[in-house]
Short mmCIF file of C-alpha atoms and ligand atoms in Angstrom, two decimals:
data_model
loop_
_atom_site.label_atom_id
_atom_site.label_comp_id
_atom_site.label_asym_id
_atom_site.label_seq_id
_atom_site.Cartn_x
_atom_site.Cartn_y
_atom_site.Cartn_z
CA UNK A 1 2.48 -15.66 2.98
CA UNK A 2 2.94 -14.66 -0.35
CA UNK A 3 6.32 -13.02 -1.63
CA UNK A 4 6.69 -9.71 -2.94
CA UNK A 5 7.13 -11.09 -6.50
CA UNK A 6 4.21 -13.27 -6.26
CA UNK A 7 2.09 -10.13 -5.30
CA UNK A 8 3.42 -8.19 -7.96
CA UNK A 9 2.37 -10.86 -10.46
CA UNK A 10 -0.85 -10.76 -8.95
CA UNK A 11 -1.43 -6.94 -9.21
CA UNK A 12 -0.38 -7.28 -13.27
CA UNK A 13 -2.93 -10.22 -13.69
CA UNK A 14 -5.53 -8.11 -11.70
CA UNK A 15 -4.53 -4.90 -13.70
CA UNK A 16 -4.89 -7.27 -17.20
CA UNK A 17 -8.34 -8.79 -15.95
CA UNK A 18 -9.63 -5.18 -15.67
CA UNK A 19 -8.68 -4.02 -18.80
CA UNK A 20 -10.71 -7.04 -20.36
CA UNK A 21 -13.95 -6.17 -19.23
CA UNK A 22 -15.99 -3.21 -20.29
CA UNK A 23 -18.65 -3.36 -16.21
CA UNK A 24 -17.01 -3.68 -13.38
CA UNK A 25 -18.67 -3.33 -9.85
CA UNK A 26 -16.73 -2.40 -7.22
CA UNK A 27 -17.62 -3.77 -3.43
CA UNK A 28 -16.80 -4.08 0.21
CA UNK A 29 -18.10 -5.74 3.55
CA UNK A 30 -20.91 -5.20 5.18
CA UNK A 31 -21.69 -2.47 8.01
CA UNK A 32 -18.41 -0.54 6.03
CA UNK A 33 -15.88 0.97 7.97
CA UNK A 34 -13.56 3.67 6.40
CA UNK A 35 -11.62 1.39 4.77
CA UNK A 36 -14.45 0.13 3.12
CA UNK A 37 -15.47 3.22 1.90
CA UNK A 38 -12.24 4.52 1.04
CA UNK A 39 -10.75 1.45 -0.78
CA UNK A 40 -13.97 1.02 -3.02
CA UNK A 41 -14.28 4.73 -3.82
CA UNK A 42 -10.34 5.40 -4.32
CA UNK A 43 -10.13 2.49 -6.95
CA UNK A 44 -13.52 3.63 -8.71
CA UNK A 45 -11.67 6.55 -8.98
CA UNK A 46 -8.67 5.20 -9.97
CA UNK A 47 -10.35 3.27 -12.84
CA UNK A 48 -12.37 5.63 -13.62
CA UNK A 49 -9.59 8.14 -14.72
CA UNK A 50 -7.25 5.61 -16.34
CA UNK A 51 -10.47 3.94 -18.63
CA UNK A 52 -13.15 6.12 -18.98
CA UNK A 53 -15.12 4.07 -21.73
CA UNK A 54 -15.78 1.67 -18.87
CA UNK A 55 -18.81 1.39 -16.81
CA UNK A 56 -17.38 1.03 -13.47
CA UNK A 57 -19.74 0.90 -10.27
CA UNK A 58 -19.88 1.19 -6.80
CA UNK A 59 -22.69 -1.31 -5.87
CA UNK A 60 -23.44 -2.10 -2.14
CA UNK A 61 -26.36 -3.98 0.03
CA UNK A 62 -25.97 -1.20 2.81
CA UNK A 63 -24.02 1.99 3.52
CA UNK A 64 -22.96 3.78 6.65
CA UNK A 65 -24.35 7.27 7.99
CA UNK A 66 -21.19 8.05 9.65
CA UNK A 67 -19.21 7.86 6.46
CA UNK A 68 -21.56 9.44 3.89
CA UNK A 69 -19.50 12.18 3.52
CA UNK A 70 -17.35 10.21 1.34
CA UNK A 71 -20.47 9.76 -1.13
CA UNK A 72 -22.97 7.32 -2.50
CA UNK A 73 -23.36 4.28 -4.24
CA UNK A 74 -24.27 4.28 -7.98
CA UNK A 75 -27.12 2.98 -9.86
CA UNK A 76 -27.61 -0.93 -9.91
CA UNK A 77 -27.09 -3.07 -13.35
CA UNK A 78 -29.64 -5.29 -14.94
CA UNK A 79 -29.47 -8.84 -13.68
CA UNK A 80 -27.76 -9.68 -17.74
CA UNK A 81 -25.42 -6.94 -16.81
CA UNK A 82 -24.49 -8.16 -13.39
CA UNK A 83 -23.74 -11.68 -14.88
CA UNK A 84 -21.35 -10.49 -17.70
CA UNK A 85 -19.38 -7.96 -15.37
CA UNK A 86 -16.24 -8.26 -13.63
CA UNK A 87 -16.44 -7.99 -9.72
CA UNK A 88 -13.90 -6.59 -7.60
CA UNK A 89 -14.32 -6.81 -3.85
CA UNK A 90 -11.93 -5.17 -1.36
CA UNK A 91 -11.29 -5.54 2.16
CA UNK A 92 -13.51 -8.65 3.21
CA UNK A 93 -12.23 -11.27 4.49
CA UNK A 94 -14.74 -13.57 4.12
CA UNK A 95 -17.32 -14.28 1.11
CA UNK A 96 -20.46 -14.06 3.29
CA UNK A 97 -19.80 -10.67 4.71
CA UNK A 98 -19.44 -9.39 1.11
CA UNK A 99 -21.89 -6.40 0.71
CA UNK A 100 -23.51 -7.43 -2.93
CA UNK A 101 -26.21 -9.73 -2.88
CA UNK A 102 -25.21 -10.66 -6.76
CA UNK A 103 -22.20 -11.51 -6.19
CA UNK A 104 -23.03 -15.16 -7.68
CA UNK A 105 -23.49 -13.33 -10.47
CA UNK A 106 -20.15 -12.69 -11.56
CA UNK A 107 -18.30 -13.58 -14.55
CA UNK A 108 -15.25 -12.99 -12.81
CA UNK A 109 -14.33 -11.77 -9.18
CA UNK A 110 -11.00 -10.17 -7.87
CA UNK A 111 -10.72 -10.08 -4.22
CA UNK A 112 -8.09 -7.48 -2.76
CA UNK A 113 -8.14 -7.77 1.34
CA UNK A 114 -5.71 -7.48 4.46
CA UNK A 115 -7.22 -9.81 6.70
CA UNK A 116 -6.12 -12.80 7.63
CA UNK A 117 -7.01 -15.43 4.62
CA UNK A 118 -9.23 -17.94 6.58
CA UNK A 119 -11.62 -19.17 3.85
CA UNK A 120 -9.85 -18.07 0.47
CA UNK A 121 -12.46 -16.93 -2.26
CA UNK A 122 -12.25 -15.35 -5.98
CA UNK A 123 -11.17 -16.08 -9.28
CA UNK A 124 -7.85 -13.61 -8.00
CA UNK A 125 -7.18 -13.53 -5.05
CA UNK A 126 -4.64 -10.81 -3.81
CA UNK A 127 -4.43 -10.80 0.47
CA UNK A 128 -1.37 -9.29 2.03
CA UNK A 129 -2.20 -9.48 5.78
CA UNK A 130 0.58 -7.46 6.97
CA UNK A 131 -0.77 -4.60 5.78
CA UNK A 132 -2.08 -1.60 6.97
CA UNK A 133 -5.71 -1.32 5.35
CA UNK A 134 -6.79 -1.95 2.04
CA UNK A 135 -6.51 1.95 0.96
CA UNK A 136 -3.01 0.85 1.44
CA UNK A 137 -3.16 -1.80 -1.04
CA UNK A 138 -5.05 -0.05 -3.71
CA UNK A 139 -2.77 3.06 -2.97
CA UNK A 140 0.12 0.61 -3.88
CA UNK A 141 -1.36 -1.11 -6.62
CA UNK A 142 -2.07 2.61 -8.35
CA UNK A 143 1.71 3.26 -8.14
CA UNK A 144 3.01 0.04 -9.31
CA UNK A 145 1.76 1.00 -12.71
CA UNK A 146 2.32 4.53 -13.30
CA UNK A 147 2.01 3.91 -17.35
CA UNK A 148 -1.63 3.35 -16.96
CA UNK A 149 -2.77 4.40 -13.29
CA UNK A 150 -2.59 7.92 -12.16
CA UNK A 151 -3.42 9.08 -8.33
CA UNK A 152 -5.58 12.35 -7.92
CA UNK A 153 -6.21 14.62 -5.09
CA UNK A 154 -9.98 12.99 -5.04
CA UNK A 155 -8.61 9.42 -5.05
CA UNK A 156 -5.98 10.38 -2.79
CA UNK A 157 -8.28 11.95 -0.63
CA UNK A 158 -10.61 8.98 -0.65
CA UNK A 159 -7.77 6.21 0.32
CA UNK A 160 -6.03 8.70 2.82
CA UNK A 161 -9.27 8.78 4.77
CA UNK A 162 -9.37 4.62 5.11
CA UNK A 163 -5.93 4.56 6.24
CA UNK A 164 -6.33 7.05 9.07
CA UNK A 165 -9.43 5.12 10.24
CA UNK A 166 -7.73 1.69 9.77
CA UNK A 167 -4.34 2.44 11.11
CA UNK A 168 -5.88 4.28 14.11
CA UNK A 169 -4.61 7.50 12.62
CA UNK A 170 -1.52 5.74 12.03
CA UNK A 171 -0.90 4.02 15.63
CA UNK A 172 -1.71 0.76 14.83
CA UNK A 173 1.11 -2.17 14.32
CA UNK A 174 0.06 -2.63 11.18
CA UNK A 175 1.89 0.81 10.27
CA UNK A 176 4.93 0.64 8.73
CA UNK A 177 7.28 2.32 6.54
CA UNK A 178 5.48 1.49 3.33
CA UNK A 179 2.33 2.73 5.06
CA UNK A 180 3.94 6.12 5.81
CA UNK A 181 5.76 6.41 2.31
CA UNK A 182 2.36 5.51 0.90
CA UNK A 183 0.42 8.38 2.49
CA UNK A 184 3.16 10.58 2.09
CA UNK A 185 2.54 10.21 -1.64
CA UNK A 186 -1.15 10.67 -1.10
CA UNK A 187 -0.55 13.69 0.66
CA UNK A 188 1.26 14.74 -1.84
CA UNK A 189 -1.48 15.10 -4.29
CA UNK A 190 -2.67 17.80 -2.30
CA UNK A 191 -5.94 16.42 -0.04
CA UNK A 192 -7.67 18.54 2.56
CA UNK A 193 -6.92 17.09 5.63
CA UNK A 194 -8.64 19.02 7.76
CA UNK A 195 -11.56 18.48 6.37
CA UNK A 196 -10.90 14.50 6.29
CA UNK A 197 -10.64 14.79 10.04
CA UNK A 198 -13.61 16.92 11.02
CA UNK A 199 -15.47 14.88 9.09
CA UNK A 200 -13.99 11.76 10.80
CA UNK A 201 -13.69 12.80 14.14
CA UNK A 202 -16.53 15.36 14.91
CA UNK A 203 -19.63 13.81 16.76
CA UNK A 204 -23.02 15.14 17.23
CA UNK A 205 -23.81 16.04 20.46
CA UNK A 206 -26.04 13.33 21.32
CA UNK A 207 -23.84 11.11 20.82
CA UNK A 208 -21.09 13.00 23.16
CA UNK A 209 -23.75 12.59 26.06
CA UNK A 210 -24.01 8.75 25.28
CA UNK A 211 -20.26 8.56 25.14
CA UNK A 212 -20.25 10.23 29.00
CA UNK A 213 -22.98 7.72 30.31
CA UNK A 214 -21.59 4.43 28.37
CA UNK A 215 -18.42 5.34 30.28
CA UNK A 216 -19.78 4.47 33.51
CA UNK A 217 -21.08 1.43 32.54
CA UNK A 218 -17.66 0.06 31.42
CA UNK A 219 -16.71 -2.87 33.58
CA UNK A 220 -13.90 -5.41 33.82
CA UNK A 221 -13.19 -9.03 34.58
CA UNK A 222 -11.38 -10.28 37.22
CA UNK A 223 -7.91 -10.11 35.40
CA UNK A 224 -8.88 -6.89 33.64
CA UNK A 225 -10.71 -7.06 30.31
CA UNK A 226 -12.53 -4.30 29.92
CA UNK A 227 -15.70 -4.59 28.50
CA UNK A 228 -19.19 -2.47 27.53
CA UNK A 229 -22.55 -3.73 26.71
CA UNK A 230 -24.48 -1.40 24.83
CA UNK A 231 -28.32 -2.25 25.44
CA UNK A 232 -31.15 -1.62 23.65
CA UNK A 233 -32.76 0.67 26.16
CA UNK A 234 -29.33 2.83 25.82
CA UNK A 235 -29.56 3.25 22.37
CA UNK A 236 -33.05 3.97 22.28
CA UNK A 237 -32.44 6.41 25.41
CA UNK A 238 -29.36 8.64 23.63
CA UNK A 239 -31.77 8.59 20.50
CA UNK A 240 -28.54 7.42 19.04
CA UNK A 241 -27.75 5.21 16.14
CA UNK A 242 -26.56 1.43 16.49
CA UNK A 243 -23.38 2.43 14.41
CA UNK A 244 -22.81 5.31 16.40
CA UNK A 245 -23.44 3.04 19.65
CA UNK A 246 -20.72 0.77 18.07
CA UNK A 247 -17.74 3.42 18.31
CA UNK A 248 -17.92 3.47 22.04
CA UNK A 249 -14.81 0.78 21.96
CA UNK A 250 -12.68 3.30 21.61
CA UNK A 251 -13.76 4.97 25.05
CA UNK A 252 -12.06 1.45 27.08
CA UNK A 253 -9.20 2.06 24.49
CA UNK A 254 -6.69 3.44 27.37
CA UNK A 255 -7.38 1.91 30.40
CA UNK A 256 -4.00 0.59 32.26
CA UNK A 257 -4.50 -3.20 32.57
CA UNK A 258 -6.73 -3.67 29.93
CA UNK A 259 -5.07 -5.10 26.96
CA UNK A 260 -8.02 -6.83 25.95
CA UNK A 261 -11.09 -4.48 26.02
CA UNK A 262 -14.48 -5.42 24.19
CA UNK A 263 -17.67 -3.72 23.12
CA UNK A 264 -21.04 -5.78 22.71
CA UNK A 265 -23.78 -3.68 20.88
CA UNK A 266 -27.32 -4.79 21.09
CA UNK A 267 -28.64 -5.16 17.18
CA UNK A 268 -32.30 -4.80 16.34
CA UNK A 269 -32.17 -8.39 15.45
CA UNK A 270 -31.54 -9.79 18.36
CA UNK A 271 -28.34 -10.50 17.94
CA UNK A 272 -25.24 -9.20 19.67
CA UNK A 273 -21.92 -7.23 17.36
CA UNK A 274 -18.52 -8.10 19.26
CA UNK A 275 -15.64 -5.45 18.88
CA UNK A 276 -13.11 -6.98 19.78
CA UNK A 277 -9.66 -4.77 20.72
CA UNK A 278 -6.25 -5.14 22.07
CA UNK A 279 -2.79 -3.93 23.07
CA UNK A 280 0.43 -7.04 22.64
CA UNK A 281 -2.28 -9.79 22.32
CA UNK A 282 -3.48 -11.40 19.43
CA UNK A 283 -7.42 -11.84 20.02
CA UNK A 284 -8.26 -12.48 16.23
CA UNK A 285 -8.42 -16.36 17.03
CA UNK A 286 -10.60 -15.40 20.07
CA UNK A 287 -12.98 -13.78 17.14
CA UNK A 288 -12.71 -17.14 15.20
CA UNK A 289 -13.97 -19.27 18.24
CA UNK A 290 -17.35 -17.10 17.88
CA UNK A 291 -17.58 -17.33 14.35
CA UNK A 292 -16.19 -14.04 13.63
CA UNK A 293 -12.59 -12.87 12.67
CA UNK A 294 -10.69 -10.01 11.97
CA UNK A 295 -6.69 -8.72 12.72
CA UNK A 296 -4.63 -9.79 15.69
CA UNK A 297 -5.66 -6.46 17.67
CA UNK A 298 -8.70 -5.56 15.68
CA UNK A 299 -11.56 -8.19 15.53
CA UNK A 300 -15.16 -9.09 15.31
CA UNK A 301 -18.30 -11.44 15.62
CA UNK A 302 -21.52 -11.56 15.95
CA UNK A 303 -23.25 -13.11 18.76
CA UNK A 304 -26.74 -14.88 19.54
CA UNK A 305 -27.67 -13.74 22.99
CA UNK A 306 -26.05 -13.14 26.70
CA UNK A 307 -24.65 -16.86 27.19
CA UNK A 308 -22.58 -16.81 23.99
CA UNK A 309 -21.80 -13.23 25.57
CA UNK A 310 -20.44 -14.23 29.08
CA UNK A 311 -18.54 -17.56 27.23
CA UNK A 312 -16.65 -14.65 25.20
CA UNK A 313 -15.74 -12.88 28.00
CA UNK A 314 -14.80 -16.45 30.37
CA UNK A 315 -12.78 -16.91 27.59
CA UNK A 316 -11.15 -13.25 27.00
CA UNK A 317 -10.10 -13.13 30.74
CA UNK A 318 -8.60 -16.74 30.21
CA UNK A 319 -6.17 -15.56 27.81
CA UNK A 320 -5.07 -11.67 29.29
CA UNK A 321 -4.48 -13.73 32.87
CA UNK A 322 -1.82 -16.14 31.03
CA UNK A 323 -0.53 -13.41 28.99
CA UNK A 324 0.18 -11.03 31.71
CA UNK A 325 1.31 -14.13 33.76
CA UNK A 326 4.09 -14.42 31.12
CA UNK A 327 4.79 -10.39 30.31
CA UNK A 328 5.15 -9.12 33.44
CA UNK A 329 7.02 -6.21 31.64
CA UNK A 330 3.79 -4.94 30.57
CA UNK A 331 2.75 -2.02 32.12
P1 LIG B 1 -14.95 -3.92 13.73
O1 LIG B 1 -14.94 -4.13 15.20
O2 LIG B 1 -16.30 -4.09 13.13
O3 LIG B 1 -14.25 -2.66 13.35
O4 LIG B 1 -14.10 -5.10 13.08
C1 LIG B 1 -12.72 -5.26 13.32
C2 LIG B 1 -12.18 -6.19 12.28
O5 LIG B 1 -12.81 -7.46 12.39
C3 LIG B 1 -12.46 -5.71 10.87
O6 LIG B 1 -11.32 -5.95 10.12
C4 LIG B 1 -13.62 -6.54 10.40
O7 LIG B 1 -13.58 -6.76 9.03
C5 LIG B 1 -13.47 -7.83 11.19
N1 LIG B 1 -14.79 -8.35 11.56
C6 LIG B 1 -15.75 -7.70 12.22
N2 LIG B 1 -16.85 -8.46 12.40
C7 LIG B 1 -16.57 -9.65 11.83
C8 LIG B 1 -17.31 -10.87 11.67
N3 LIG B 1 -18.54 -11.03 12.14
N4 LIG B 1 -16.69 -11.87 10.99
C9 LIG B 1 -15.43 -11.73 10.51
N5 LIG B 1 -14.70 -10.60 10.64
C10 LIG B 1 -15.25 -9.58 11.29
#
């Protein structure tokens, strides 16, 4: 882990980088969460404001439905103007889950992330694990240089909305003081909040009917991990989206016991998405073993098919029987 000084002389060398060049596209991770959105669209903003003879972008492979409130990409560049533009990419751990297919491209690339740094990539690399989201980060990184970078209600607005969704609308043990202090000052620009949560939080009804019926089919292992597989035929029953099919981890997120509780959504590909979730338990290395990763209560993978599916689970209930064997404090 980095220390606070080193991070600091990160941010000025990341804040110097951008002032050299005149394109910048911004990115995130694939199937985008809020923090994805938020992080990408605050800093555009951010940038935006503080150099407006730039050509700064927002340039993504895919988007999310659930989060278009927040806006849209912008136009693509020209291959020529890909390769002489800097590239930042925020909250991806990982190069191949980057969102840009021209990434390759780049004359230069800045990564900004909170996940755990398995397989370091970028020219810059600035990763502070411990914290909350990456709105967090680029929240921070706006009000370490208040000569040059000013927050707005629309930036603040933008990187509010990631931190809810990444801190779990601030619940999360990620959240800290600095996390608080930092959307305290992002509150303090003035952002609708109520709108930011009925946006967030309301769900068509369809998918309040799925959310019923998916509740019945949770299940759990013999030492308690609860788990959910979202099929195809469900999916296609609840006319329902696979993203919206994907929040249904949150409906196992309070079920005494279950520290470890998982959601496996059937993809049109064939393949299976793993959310992985837990209370105490760090299941991020669990994530690893499948070729995914994530936080310490907040992971993912993809997986190939039902055997890879019931080896996750063999190995989930492995690890909440020895932990409870050795917390017995836990309710
Ligand atoms: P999700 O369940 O998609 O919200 O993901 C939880 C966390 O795990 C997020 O921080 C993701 O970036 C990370 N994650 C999800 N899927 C993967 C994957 N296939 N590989 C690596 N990290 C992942």
């Amino acid at each position: 882990m980095k220390s606070s000084e080193q991070n600091m002389i990160l941010q000025a060398r990341i804040l110097e980088t951008i002032k050299a060049f005149d394109r910048i596209v911004i990115c995130r991770h694939r199937r985008p969460d809020g923090d994805a959105y938020g992080s990408t669209f605050g800093l555009r903003e951010i940038l935006r404001d503080a150099f407006p003879a730039k050509d700064i972008r927002l340039i993504n492979d895919d988007h999310s439905d659930y989060l278009s409130f927040i806006g849209d990409d912008d136009l693509p560049f020209s291959d020529e103007e890909y390769r002489e533009s800097l590239f930042i990419v925020l909250d991806t751990g990982t190069k191949d889950r980057v969102s840009q297919k021209h990434l390759n491209d780049a004359k230069f690339l800045i990564k900004i992330d909170h996940h755990i740094d398995n397989l370091p990539y970028g020219d810059i690399s600035w990763v502070e694990d411990a914290r909350s989201s990456a709105c967090e980060m680029v929240a921070s990184f706006c009000l370490s240089f208040p000569e040059t970078l000013r927050l707005s209600p629309v930036s603040a607005s933008y990187l509010f909305t990631g931190m809810v969704t990444d801190t779990g609308r601030f619940r999360y043990e990620g959240t800290d003081g600095d996390t608080m202090r930092i959307a305290g000052a992002l509150m303090d620009q003035g952002i609708d909040r109520e709108m930011i949560f009925a946006n967030l939080y309301m769900d068509p009804y369809d998918v309040v009917v799925f959310s019923a019926n998916a509740m019945k089919n949770i299940r759990r292992t013999e030492n308690g991990v609860a788990y959910l597989h979202v099929t195809t035929g469900m999916i296609k029953k609840y006319g329902i989206t696979t993203e919206q099919a994907s929040a249904s981890v949150s409906l196992m997120d309070s079920i005494r016991g279950s520290f470890i509780y998982i959601a496996f959504i059937d993809y049109p590909d064939g393949t299976i998405r793993v959310r992985l979730r837990s209370r105490f338990i760090d299941i991020q290395k669990l994530a690893s073993k499948y070729h995914g990763g994530g936080h310490a209560n907040a992971s993912g993978a993809t997986l190939s098919g039902r055997k890879e599916m019931n080896a996750l689970l063999r190995d989930a209930d492995a690890i909440l029987k020895e932990a409870k064997q050795a917390h017995k404090e836990w309710i």
